[in-house]
Short mmCIF file of C-alpha atoms in Angstrom, two decimals:
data_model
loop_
_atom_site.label_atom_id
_atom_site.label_comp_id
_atom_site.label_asym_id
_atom_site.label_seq_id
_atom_site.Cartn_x
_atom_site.Cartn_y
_atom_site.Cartn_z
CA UNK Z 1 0.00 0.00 0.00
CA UNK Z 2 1.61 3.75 -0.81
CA UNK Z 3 2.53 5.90 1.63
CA UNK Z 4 -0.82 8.27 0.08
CA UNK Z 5 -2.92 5.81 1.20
CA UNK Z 6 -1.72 4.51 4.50
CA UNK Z 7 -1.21 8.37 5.48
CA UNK Z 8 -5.12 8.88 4.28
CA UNK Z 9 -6.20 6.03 6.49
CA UNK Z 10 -4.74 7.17 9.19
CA UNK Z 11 -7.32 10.60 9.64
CA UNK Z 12 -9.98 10.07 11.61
CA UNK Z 13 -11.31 12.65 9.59
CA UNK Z 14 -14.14 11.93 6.51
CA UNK Z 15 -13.49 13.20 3.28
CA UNK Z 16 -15.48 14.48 0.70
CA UNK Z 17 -14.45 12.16 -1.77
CA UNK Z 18 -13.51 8.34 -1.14
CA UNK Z 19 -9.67 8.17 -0.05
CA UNK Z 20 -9.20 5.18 -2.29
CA UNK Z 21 -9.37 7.57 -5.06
CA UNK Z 22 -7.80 10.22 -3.45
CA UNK Z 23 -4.68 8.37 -2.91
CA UNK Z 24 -4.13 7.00 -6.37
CA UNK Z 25 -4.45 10.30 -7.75
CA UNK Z 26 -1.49 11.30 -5.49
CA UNK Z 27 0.31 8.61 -6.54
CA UNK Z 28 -0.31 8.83 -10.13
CA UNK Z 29 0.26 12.87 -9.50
CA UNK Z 30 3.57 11.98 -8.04
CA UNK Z 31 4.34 8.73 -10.37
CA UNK Z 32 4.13 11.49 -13.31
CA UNK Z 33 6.48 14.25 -11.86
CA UNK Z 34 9.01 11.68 -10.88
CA UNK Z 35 8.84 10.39 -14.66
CA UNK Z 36 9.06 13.68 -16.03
CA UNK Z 37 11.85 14.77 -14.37
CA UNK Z 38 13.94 11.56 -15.47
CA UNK Z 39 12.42 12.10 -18.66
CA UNK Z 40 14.05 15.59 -19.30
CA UNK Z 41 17.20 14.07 -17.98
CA UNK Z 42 17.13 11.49 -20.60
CA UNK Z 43 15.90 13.54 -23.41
CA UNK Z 44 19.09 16.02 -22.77
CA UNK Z 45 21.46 12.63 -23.06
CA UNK Z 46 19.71 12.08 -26.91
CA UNK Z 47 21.83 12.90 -29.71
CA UNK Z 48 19.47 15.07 -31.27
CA UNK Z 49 18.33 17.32 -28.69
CA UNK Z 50 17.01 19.61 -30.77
CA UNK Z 51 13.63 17.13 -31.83
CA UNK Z 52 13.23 17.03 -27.50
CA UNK Z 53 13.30 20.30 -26.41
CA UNK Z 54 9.38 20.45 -26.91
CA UNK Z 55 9.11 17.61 -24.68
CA UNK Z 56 11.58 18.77 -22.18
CA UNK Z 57 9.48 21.73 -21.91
CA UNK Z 58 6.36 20.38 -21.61
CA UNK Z 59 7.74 17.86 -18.77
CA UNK Z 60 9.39 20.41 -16.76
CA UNK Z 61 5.53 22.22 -16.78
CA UNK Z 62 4.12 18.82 -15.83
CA UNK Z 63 6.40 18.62 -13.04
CA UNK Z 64 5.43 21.74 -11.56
CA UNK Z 65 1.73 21.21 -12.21
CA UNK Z 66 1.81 17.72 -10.82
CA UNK Z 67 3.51 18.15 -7.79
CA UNK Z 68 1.71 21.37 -6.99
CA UNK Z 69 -1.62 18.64 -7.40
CA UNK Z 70 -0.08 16.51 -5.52
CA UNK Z 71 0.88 18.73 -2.42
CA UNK Z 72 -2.69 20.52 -2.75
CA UNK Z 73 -5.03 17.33 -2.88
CA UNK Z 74 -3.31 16.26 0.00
CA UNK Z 75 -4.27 18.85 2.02
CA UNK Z 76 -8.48 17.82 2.03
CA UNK Z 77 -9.17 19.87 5.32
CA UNK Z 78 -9.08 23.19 3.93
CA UNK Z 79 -10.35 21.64 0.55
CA UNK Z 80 -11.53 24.45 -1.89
CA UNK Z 81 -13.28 23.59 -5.14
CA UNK Z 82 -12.74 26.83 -6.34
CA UNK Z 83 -8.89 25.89 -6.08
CA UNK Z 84 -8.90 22.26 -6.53
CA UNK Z 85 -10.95 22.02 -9.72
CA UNK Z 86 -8.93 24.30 -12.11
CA UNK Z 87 -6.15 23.02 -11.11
CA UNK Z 88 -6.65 19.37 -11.44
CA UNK Z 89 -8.01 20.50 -15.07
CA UNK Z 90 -4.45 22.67 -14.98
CA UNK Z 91 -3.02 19.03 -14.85
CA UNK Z 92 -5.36 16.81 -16.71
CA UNK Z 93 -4.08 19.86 -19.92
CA UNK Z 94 -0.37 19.63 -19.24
CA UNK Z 95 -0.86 15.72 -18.94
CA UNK Z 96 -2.71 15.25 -22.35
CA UNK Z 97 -0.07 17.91 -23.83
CA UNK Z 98 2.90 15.82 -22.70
CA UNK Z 99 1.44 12.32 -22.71
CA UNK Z 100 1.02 13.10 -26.59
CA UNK Z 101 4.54 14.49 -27.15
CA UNK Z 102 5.98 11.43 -25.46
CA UNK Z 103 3.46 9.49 -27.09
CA UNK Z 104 5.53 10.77 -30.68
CA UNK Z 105 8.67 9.33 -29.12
CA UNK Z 106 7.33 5.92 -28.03
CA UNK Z 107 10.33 4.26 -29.99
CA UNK Z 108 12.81 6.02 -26.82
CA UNK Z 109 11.77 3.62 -23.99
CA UNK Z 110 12.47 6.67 -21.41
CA UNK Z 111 9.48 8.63 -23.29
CA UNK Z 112 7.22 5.26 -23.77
CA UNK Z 113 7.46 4.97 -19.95
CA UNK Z 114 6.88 8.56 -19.35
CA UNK Z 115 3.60 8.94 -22.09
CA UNK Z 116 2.46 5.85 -19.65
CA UNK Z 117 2.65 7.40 -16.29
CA UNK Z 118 1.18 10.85 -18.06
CA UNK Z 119 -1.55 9.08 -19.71
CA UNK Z 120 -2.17 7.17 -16.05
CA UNK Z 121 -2.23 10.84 -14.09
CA UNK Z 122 -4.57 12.53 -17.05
CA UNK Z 123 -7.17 9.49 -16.05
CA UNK Z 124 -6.58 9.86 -12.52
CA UNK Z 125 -7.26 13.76 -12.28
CA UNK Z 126 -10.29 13.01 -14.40
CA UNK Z 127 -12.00 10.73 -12.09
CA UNK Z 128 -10.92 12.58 -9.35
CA UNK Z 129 -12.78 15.52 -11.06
CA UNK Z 130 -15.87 13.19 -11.34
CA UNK Z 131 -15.90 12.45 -7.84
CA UNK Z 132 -15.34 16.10 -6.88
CA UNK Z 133 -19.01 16.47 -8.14
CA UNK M 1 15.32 45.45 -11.98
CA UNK M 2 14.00 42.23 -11.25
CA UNK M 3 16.15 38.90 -12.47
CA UNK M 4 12.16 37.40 -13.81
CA UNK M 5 12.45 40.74 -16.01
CA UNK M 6 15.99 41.13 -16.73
CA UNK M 7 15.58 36.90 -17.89
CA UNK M 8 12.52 38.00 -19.92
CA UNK M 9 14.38 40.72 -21.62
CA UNK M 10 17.53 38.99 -22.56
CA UNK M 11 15.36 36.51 -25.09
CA UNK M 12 15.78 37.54 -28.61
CA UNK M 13 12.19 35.82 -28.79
CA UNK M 14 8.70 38.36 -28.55
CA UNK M 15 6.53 36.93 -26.50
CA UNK M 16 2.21 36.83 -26.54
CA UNK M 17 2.10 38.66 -23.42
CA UNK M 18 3.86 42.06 -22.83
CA UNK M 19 7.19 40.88 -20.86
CA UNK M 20 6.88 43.58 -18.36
CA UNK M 21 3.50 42.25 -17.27
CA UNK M 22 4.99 38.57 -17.38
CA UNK M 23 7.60 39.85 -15.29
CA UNK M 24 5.36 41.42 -12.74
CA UNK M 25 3.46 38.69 -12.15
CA UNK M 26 6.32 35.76 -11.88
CA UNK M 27 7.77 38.13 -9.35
CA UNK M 28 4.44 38.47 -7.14
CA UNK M 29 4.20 34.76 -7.62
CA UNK M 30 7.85 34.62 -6.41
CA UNK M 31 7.41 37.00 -3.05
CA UNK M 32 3.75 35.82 -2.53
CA UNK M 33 5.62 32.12 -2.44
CA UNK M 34 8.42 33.52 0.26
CA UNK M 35 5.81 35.54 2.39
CA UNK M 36 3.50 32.17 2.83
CA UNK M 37 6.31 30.04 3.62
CA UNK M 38 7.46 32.65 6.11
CA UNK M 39 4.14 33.07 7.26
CA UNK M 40 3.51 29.43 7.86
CA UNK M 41 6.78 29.38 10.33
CA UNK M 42 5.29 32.67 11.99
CA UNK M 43 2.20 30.84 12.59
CA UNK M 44 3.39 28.53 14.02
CA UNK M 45 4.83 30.60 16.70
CA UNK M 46 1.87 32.04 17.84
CA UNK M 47 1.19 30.63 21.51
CA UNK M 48 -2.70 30.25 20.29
CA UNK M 49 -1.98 28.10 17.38
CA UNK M 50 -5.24 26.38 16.60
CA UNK M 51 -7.01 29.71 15.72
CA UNK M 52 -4.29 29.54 12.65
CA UNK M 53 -4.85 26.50 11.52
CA UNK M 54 -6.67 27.46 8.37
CA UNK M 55 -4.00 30.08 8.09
CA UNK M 56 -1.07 27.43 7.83
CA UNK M 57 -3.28 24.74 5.58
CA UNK M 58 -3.92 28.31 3.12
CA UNK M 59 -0.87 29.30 3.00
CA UNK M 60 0.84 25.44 2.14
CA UNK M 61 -1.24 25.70 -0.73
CA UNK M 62 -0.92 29.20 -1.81
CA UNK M 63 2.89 28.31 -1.81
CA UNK M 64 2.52 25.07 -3.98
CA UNK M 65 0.32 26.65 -6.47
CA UNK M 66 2.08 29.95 -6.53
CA UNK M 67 5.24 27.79 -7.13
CA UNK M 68 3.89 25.99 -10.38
CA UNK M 69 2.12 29.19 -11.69
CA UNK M 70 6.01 31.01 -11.25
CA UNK M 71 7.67 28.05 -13.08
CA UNK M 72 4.98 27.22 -16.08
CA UNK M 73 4.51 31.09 -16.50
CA UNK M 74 8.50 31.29 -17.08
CA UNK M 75 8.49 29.00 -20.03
CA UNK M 76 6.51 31.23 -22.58
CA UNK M 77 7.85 29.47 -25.16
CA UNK M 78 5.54 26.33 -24.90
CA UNK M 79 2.29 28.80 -23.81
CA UNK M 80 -0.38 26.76 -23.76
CA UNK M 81 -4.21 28.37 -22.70
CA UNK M 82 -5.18 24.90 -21.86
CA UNK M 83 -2.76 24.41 -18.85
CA UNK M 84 -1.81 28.49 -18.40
CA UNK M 85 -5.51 29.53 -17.57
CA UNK M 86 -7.05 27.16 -15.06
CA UNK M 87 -3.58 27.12 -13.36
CA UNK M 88 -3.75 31.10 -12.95
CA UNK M 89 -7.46 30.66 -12.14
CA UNK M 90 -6.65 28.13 -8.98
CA UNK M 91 -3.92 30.99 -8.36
CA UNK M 92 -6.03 33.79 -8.48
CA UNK M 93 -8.79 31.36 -6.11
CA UNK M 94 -5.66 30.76 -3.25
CA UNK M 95 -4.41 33.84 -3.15
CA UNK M 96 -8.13 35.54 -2.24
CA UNK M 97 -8.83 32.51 0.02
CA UNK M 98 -5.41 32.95 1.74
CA UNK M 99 -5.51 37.16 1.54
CA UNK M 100 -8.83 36.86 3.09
CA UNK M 101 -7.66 34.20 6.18
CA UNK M 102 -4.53 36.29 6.65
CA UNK M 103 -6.42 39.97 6.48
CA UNK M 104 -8.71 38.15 9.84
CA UNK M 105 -5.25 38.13 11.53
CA UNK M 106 -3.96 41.47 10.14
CA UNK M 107 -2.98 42.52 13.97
CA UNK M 108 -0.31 40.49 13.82
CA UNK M 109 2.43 41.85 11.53
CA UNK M 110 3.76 38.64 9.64
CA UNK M 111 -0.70 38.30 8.48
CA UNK M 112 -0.69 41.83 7.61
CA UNK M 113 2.33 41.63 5.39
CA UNK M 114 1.57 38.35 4.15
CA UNK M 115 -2.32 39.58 3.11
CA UNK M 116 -0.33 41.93 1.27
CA UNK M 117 1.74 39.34 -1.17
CA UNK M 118 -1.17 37.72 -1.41
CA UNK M 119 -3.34 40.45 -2.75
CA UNK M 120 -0.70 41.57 -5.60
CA UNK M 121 -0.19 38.30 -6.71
CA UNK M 122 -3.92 38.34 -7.24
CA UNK M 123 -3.97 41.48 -8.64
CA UNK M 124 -1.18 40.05 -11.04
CA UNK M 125 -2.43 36.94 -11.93
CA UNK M 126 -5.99 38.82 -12.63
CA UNK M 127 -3.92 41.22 -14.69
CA UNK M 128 -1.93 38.49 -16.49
CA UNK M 129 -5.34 36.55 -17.72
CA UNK M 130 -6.43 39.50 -19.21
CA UNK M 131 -3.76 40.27 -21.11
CA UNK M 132 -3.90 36.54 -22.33
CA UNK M 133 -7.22 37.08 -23.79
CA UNK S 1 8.01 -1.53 -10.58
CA UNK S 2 8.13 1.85 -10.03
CA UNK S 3 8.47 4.73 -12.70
CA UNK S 4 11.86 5.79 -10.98
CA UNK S 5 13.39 2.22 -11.61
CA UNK S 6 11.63 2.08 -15.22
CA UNK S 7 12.88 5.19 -16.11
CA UNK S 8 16.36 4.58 -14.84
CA UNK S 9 16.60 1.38 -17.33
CA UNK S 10 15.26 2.99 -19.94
CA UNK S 11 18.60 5.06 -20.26
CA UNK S 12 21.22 3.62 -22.74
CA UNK S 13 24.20 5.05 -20.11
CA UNK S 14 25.82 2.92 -17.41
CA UNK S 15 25.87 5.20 -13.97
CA UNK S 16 27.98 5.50 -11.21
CA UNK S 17 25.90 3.51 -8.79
CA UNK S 18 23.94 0.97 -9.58
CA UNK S 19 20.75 1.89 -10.92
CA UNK S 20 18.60 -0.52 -8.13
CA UNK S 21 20.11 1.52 -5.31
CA UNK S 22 19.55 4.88 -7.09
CA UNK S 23 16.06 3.66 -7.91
CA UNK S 24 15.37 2.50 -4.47
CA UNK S 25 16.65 5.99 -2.78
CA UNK S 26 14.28 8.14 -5.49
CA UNK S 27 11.66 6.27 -4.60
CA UNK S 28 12.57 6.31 -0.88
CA UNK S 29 12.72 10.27 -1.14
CA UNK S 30 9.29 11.01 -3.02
CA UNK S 31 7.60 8.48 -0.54
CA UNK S 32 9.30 10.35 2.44
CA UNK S 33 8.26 13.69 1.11
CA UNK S 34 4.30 12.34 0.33
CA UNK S 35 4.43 10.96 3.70
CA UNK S 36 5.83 14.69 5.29
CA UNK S 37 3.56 16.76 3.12
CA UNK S 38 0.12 14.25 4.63
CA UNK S 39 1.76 14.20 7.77
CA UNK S 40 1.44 18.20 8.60
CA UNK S 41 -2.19 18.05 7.02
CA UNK S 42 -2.83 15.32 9.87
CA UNK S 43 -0.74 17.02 12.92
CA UNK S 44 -2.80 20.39 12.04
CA UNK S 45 -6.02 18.42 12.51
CA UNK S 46 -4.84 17.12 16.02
CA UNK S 47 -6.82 18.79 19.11
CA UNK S 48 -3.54 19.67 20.16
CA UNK S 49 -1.87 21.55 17.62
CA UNK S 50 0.84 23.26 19.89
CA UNK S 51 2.45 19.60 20.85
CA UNK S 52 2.54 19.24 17.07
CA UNK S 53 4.40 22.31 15.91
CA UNK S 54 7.67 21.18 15.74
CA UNK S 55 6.80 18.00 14.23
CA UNK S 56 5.07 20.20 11.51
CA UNK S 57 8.29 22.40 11.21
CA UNK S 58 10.18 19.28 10.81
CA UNK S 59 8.31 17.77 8.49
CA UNK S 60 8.12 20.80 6.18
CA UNK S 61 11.70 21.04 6.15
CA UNK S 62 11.61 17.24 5.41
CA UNK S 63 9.62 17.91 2.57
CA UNK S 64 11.72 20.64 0.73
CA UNK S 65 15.30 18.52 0.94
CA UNK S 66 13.50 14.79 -0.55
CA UNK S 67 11.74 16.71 -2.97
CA UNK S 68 15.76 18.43 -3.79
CA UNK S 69 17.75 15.32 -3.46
CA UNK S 70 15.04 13.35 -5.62
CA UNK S 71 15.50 15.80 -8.42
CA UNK S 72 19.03 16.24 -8.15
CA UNK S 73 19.62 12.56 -8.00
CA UNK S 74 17.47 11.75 -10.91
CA UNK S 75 20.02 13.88 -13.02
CA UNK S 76 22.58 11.57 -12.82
CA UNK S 77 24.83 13.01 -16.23
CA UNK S 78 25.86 16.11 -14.40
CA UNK S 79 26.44 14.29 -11.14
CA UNK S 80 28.51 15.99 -8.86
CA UNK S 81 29.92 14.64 -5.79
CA UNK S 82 30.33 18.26 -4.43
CA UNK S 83 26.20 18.74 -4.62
CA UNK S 84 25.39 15.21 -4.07
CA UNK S 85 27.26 14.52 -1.14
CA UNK S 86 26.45 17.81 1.21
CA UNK S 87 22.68 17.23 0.04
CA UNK S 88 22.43 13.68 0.98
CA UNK S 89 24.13 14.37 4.33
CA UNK S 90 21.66 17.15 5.24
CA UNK S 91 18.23 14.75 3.84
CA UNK S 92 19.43 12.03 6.48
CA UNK S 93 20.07 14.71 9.25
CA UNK S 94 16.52 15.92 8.59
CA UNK S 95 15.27 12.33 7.91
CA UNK S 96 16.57 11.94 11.58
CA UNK S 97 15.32 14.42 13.24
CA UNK S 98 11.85 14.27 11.95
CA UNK S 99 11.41 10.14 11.96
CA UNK S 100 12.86 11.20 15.68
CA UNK S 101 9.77 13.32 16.43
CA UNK S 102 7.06 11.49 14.68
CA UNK S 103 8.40 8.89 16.42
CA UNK S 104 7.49 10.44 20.32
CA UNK S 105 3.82 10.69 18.67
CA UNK S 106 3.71 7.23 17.70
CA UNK S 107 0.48 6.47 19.28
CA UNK S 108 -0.41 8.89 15.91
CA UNK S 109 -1.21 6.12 13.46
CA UNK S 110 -0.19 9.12 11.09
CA UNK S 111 2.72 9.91 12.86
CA UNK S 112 3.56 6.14 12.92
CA UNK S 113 3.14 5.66 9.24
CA UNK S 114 5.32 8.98 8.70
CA UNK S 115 8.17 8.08 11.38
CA UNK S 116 8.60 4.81 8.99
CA UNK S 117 8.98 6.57 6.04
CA UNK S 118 11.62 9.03 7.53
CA UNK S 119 13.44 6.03 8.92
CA UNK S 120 13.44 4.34 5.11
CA UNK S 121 14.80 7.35 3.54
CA UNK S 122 17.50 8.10 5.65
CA UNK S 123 18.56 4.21 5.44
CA UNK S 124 18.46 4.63 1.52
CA UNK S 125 20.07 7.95 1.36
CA UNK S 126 23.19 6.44 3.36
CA UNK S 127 23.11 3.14 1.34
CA UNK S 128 23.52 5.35 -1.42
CA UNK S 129 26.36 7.87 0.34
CA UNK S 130 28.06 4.46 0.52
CA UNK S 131 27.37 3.54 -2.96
CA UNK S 132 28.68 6.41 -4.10
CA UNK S 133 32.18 6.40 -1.95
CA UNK O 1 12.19 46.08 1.53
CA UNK O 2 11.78 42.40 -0.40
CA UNK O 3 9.28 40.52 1.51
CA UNK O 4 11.49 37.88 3.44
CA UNK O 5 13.11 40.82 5.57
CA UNK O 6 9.56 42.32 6.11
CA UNK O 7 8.46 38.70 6.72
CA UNK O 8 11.51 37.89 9.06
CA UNK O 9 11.18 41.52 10.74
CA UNK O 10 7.86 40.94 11.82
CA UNK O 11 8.60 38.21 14.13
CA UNK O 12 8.61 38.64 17.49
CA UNK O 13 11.61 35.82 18.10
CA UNK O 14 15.18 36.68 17.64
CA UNK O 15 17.02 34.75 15.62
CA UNK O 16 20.77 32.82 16.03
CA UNK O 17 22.19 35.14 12.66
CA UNK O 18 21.60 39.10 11.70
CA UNK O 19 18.14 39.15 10.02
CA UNK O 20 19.35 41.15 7.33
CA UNK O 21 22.03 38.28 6.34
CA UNK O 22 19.51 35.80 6.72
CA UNK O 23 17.13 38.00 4.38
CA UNK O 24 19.99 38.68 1.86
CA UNK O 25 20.11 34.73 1.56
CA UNK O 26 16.53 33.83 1.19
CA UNK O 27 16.39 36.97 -1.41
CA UNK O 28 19.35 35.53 -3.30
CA UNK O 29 18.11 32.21 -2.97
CA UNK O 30 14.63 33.02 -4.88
CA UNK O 31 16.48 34.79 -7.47
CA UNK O 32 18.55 32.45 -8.28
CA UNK O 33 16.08 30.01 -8.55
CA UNK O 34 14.15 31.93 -10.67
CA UNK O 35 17.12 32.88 -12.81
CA UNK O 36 18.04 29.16 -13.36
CA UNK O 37 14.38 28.50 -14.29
CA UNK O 38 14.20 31.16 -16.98
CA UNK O 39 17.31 30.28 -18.37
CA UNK O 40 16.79 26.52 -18.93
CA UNK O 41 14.20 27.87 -20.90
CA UNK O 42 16.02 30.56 -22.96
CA UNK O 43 18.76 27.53 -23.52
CA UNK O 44 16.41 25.85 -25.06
CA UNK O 45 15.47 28.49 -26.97
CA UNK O 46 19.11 28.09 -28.09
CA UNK O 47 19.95 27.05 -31.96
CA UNK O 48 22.89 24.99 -30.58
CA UNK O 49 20.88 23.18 -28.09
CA UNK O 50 23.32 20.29 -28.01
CA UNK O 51 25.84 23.18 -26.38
CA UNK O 52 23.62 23.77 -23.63
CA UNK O 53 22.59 20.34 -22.38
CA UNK O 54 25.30 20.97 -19.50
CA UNK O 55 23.98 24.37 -18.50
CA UNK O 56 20.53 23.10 -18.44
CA UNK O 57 21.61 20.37 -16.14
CA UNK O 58 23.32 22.09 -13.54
CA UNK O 59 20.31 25.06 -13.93
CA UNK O 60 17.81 22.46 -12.72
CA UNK O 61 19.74 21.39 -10.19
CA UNK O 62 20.08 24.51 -8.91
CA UNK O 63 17.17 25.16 -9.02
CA UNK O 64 15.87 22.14 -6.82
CA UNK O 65 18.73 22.82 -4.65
CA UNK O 66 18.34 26.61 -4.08
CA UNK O 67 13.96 26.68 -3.45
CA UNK O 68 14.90 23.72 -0.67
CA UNK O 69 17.50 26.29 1.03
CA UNK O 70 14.94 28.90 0.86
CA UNK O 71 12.37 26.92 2.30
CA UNK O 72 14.96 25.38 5.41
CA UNK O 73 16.28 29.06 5.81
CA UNK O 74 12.70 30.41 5.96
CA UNK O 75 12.44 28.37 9.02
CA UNK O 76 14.33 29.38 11.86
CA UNK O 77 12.43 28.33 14.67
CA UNK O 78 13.62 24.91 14.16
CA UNK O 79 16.67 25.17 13.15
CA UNK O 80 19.44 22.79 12.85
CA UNK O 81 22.99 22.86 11.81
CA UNK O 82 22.93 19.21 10.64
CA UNK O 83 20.93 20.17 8.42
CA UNK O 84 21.24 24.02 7.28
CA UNK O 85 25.07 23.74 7.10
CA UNK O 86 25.42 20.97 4.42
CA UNK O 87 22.60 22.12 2.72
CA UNK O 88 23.90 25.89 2.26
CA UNK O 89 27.47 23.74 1.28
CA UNK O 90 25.30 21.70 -1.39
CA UNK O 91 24.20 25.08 -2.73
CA UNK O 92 27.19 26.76 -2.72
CA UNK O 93 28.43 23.93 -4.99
CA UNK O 94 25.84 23.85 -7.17
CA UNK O 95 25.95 27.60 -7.98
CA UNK O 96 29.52 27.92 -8.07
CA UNK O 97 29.15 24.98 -11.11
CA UNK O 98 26.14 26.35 -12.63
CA UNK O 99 27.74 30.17 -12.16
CA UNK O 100 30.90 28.79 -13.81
CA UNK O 101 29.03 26.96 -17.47
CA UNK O 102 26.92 30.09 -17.55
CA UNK O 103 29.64 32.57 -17.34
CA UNK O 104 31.17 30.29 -20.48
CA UNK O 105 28.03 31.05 -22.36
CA UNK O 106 28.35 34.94 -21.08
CA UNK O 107 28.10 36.17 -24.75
CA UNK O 108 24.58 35.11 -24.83
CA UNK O 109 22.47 37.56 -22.11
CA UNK O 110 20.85 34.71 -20.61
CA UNK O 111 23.36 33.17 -19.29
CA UNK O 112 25.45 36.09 -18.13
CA UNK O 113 22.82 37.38 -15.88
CA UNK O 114 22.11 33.85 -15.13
CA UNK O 115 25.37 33.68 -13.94
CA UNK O 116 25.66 36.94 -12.22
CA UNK O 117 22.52 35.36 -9.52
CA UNK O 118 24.12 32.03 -9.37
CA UNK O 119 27.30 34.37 -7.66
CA UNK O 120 25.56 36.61 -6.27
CA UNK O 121 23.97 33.55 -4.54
CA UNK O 122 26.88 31.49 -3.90
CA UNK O 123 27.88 34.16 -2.07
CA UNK O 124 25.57 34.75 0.23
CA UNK O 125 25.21 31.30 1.23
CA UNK O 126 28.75 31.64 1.92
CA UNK O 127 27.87 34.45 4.43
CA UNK O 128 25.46 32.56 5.78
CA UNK O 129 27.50 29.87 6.42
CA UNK O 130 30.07 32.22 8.61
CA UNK O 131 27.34 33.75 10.74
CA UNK O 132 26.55 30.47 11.19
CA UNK O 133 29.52 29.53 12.97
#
């Protein structure tokens, strides 16, 4: 079990949306930023740097969107929809965007692996979204 | 000048948005970030900490989102509406919510000041939408 | 397998240290700093918030050097013994200190679940200090 | 006044180092940070990207390296030498390396005022690091 979970289970506390869900988002949230961040690290080692630096730049955004997510959804007590809902839709955008331009680079293995854990985070924020209803 | 400005300046690139408003706002992102953090540690020294409690959890958030806004707004160069707006939106929602909570404590110096950083970077992230548009 | 690990095979390059220990103390670091950032949310909600404040303060500090050492570690083509090292050192002093005081709270499932984490990052982070000798 | 002295001045506590030192750091912390971050992205604005792989990586380190200093530094009440001193030494490194491959690149603007806040920077963590003692 992650460390998202056990840490939900361990509130007393109710929360407006089932903690089950809640804590795979987190971990999909922080699954993504840890793959983008290797990601740019590997697309800088390619020989032709040049055809990543869209993808470097759209990682380093999801990195910064997703952990922001991350630290935010975590935090359910002072839970704000007016907060939490743009930016969950913030990283389901930045997601999509760099799921796809990973997606164009599936032949890498570094960027096949990192398209996954965007696509994986898009979906999570989504449902997350749902259940924020 | 400002480093965010004198950064934005030395591009040989135009930007969509005016760089002097870009600037602007990445720096009240920037000092609104350092004032909640600081705030959060000045909280925390109050001898009647459970009356800021909302205070701390607002201004966690306001740095996390304040942080991503600062870094996705620095890389104009892969601007995307999708991911720019919403994230500026949840800004613009945290930095009232947290403005508000630390105007209730205004009587004590570190809330005052913070209320402060928070209301410009509103300001500035209201500012910076529009000029998107 | 974890995206960390995946990622870290999916490079062509040979690294220093062998990529299972390097994989193991990312991993180790993002689960500390999930478990830090859910930790504060839970000590905030505790009736007694002023026995909790320096666990908070620990915890946030926790937070900030995993979420450093994680990045800087995943960049292992620049690595630098001169950055590496002195950051390592000070993300098991603050693993310490803050496994240390979730620790003397835990009777806090969330404490409990956090003090573990602490403990497993500072382990990894000197397994890999010794990796790297 | 930049908003970490206001924020530090409006403490009540007094602190182990000269607030104005410690508010010099945080200052030159956050600009640095911010510096780095803008000019990963003008690098990769770069038409000899392959050049600037290097600079890029020791930016993003710095960056990681520099916010967590802000954040431990922003947090007096608890602090620790164990953990401030090698952290401040990490960051020294860091931005004497990053200073030293953006001062290379000094013809292009980016990097020279890059440069000039990764000294600037180094520097006062260096500071620091004596009124520490």
């Amino acid at each position: 079990m992650s460390y998202a979970k056990q840490m939900l289970d361990s509130y007393s506390r109710t929360f407006k949306v089932d903690s089950g869900v809640l804590a795979a988002t987190i971990d999909a949230l922080n699954d993504c930023a840890q793959a983008c961040t290797a990601d740019t690290d590997a697309d800088l080692s390619e020989q032709n740097v040049t055809e990543m630096v869209k993808c470097i730049r759209l990682c380093l955004n999801c990195v910064d969107v997703c952990t922001a997510t991350a630290g935010v959804t975590s935090r359910q007590a002072e839970y704000d929809a007016n907060v939490s809902r743009p930016l969950l839709e913030a990283c389901v955008a930045i997601c999509k965007s760099c799921g796809d331009e990973c997606e164009r680079h599936a032949h890498m293995p570094h960027c096949r692996v990192c398209a996954e854990a965007c696509r994986r985070c898009e979906q999570a924020c989504r449902k997350l979204l749902d259940a924020m209803k």
